[in-house]
Amino acid sequence: MGRIVQKFGGSSVADAASIKRVARRILNAKLAGNDVVVVISAMGDTTDELMDLAMQVSPQPKPRELDMLLTTGERQSAALLAMALSDLGAEARSYTGSQAGVLTTPTHGNARIIDITPGRIESALAAGNIVIVAGFQGVSQDTKDITTLGRGASDTTAVALAAALGADYCEIYSDVDGVFTADPRIVPGARRIPEISYEEMLEMAANGAKILHLRCVEYARRENVPVHVRSSFSDKPGTWVKDQPEGSTVEEAMITGVTQDRGEAKITVVGVPDRPGEAAEIFDTIARADINIDMIVQNVSQVSSGRTDISFTLPMSDGRKAIEVLNMNKDKIQFDELLYDDQIGKVSIVGVGMRSHPGVTAKFFRALAEAGINLDMISTSEIRISVVVDSEQVDEAVRAAHTAFGLDAEGEAVVYAGTGR
Amino acid sequence: MGRIVQKFGGSSVADAASIKRVARRILNAKLAGNDVVVVISAMGDTTDELMDLAMQVSPQPKPRELDMLLTTGERQSAALLAMALSDLGAEARSYTGSQAGVLTTPTHGNARIIDITPGRIESALAAGNIVIVAGFQGVSQDTKDITTLGRGASDTTAVALAAALGADYCEIYSDVDGVFTADPRIVPGARRIPEISYEEMLEMAANGAKILHLRCVEYARRENVPVHVRSSFSDKPGTWVKDQPEGSTVEEAMITGVTQDRGEAKITVVGVPDRPGEAAEIFDTIARADINIDMIVQNVSQVSSGRTDISFTLPMSDGRKAIEVLNMNKDKIQFDELLYDDQIGKVSIVGVGMRSHPGVTAKFFRALAEAGINLDMISTSEIRISVVVDSEQVDEAVRAAHTAFGLDAEGEAVVYAGTGR
């Protein structure tokens, strides 16, 4: 007899029919002899609709009250799912994040889980219930106010509960079949990855793969919770994200997957005095505005002028704010002008295999060159190489890398049913 | 500096504009120097919509889960109202029934308030906040599960909070101007009652006046909380429901108001053996089916047959069930046949004045007789006389009584703006 945590996203419970379908799947897991805990997102577009309502009432809704409002969405889907399970003859009980013992920091809208005290859930499981927990939410340990964990954080709720309950694994259900070697909408021959390590998944999530929330993967790695990413529309196995012994699958492939991210913009600060501390001044200014930057490139200084250019990338949504704060500090930083470019894309190759295979960088860059793609910026980690290219060349770059590293499916292309999320 | 509890119904917070309007009214009470606690219902038709959703998922939703679902409606309007108040510069915080310390019995769908532990609310008031509490809901003292108090029970939440917080009074806002001497849709000359005693209000609520929930009035009487029933669409005074010294207003009028109730049906059990215990058998059967009956009449026995007829009234919604259980027990009760009539209406006159004015009954019946109205059944309490008449004669009976007891407004008729509820 096992114990599993299942998480279903909003598209899996978009309407009454979907809720009943999901209920049957959950019941099967219970009938197979497992303790089953289910984490559920709000139905379909509920969260967006509630946000619209809030904006109608207030242009700047108080974060505490916004959390009170938005958390009702998951609570509704949790209650409805419990009703559907009862109709199937199962004992099921829904719990809010607070009732489930999800204790968080007090930061409304972006709280972090501090601890989970699953006393009520353990009791309900012991009494034979299927337990449904409203995702995305908790209660502040300090203030006792309701908090939310940020968009998409129901995945994190599920993994955190799996860790707290000592579950065998956590299943994350969505409308895609798992993690693929590349986005199948760009690379029709992309293959499902049967198993992937936490660190590879972290790099992929951080560099554009939207299948799992970054914080969720971090939590799973820290607590060593195996995560099974799979489709709620089929019974096919998906992708297992788990600890992998060094060298276990390394021999097979140099890289595991290719990702792309079109959500960044590049700012170039032109004509900065080439003196110690100037770069720090720029990035202090950006950091004070609560903006995270990704890549940084400092051009070779022009000896004649004693000035240099510094480029960096950041989330496109922070672009306007960054330009504003830099301009406000123009006198202090002493730059000539700012250039802004959001017609860029980041393409990354990820794989623990590159640790033991020399020449991965050369192979990657040669493939891009042969495809006629210019590299604008480059950054690397131990198991990832990322390049910034023109946004119109992103798809071509992904396909070139995918082919160069032998990831294309042989024979017929895999049919990809999902719609992304 | 006073302390008041205000309750706003669903029609007062039906949309964003209404919420903002209500927020300004609340702020005025705060700026006048009061501690203000607000109890809020769900927006407009939210509760009905959630109920529809539940019925789509399950034909017989589990009461525990239905309560989890339905209580989100009040929580949403509470959060939105707090946001609107913040925009006006006020400090406001919303609380669920559970957070507000509303402890109830565990009966989902129809829980009763056992106690209120308003620690968090007192703290929030002490910190200068306007406190918004989601009505209609609490938490079971035993099971810690979320409960609801039954339809319309936000009024009860408000009065219970007013008692627990030692508020000076409780304001119940709706879309009508107060309690009237009769339903102004039937009697255009009906007048607003400036003050009414708890017991008169109880009789009126129990006999068809829908302005206040019966349980709310019972609670107010028990805890001696003055209740001000008024319109959220005007600043006019409404009706004060409060303790009244004997004889204070009695001199003015024999009766205080006339009510009608079209929600009952009459069942006649024909040919029951006229032996001790036969009536008990009938009413035991009805009681075991959880049906409350109102009036009972036993006809004079026909000596020749040794049999009699027994008639009683009950809520129309229980009519089918009552017929079923009586037929199932036909052998035990030994009746000949059942007659069912839901084309009836109950008309009641209510007033503490009838204690000291003899002849009220005679005056009432004479007025009805002069209007050509037949009385089918009669029942009385110390301060009320009710008659059952043909449903088509209800309006005429109400008007006749209203005129006979001098309740019609003099001069121009009062303009009645409300739409009932």
Coordinates of C-alpha atoms in Angstrom, one line a residue, chain A residues 7 17 28 63 75 83 89 93 116 178 182 217 249 279 316 348 384:
Chain A
K7 CA -2.1 17.5 -8.5
A17 CA -17.7 17.1 -16.8
N28 CA -8.7 4.4 -9.5
P63 CA -2.7 42.2 -1.3
R75 CA -11.7 26.1 -2.5
M83 CA -18.8 16.0 -4.2
G89 CA -19.0 6.0 -3.6
R93 CA -13.1 15.6 2.1
I116 CA 3.3 21.9 6.7
G178 CA 5.4 15.1 -20.0
A182 CA 12.0 20.4 -27.1
V217 CA 11.4 21.6 -8.8
T249 CA 21.9 7.9 -18.3
A279 CA 29.0 48.1 -13.3
M316 CA 10.4 41.8 -20.6
S348 CA 19.4 26.8 -24.1
R384 CA 23.6 24.4 -19.6

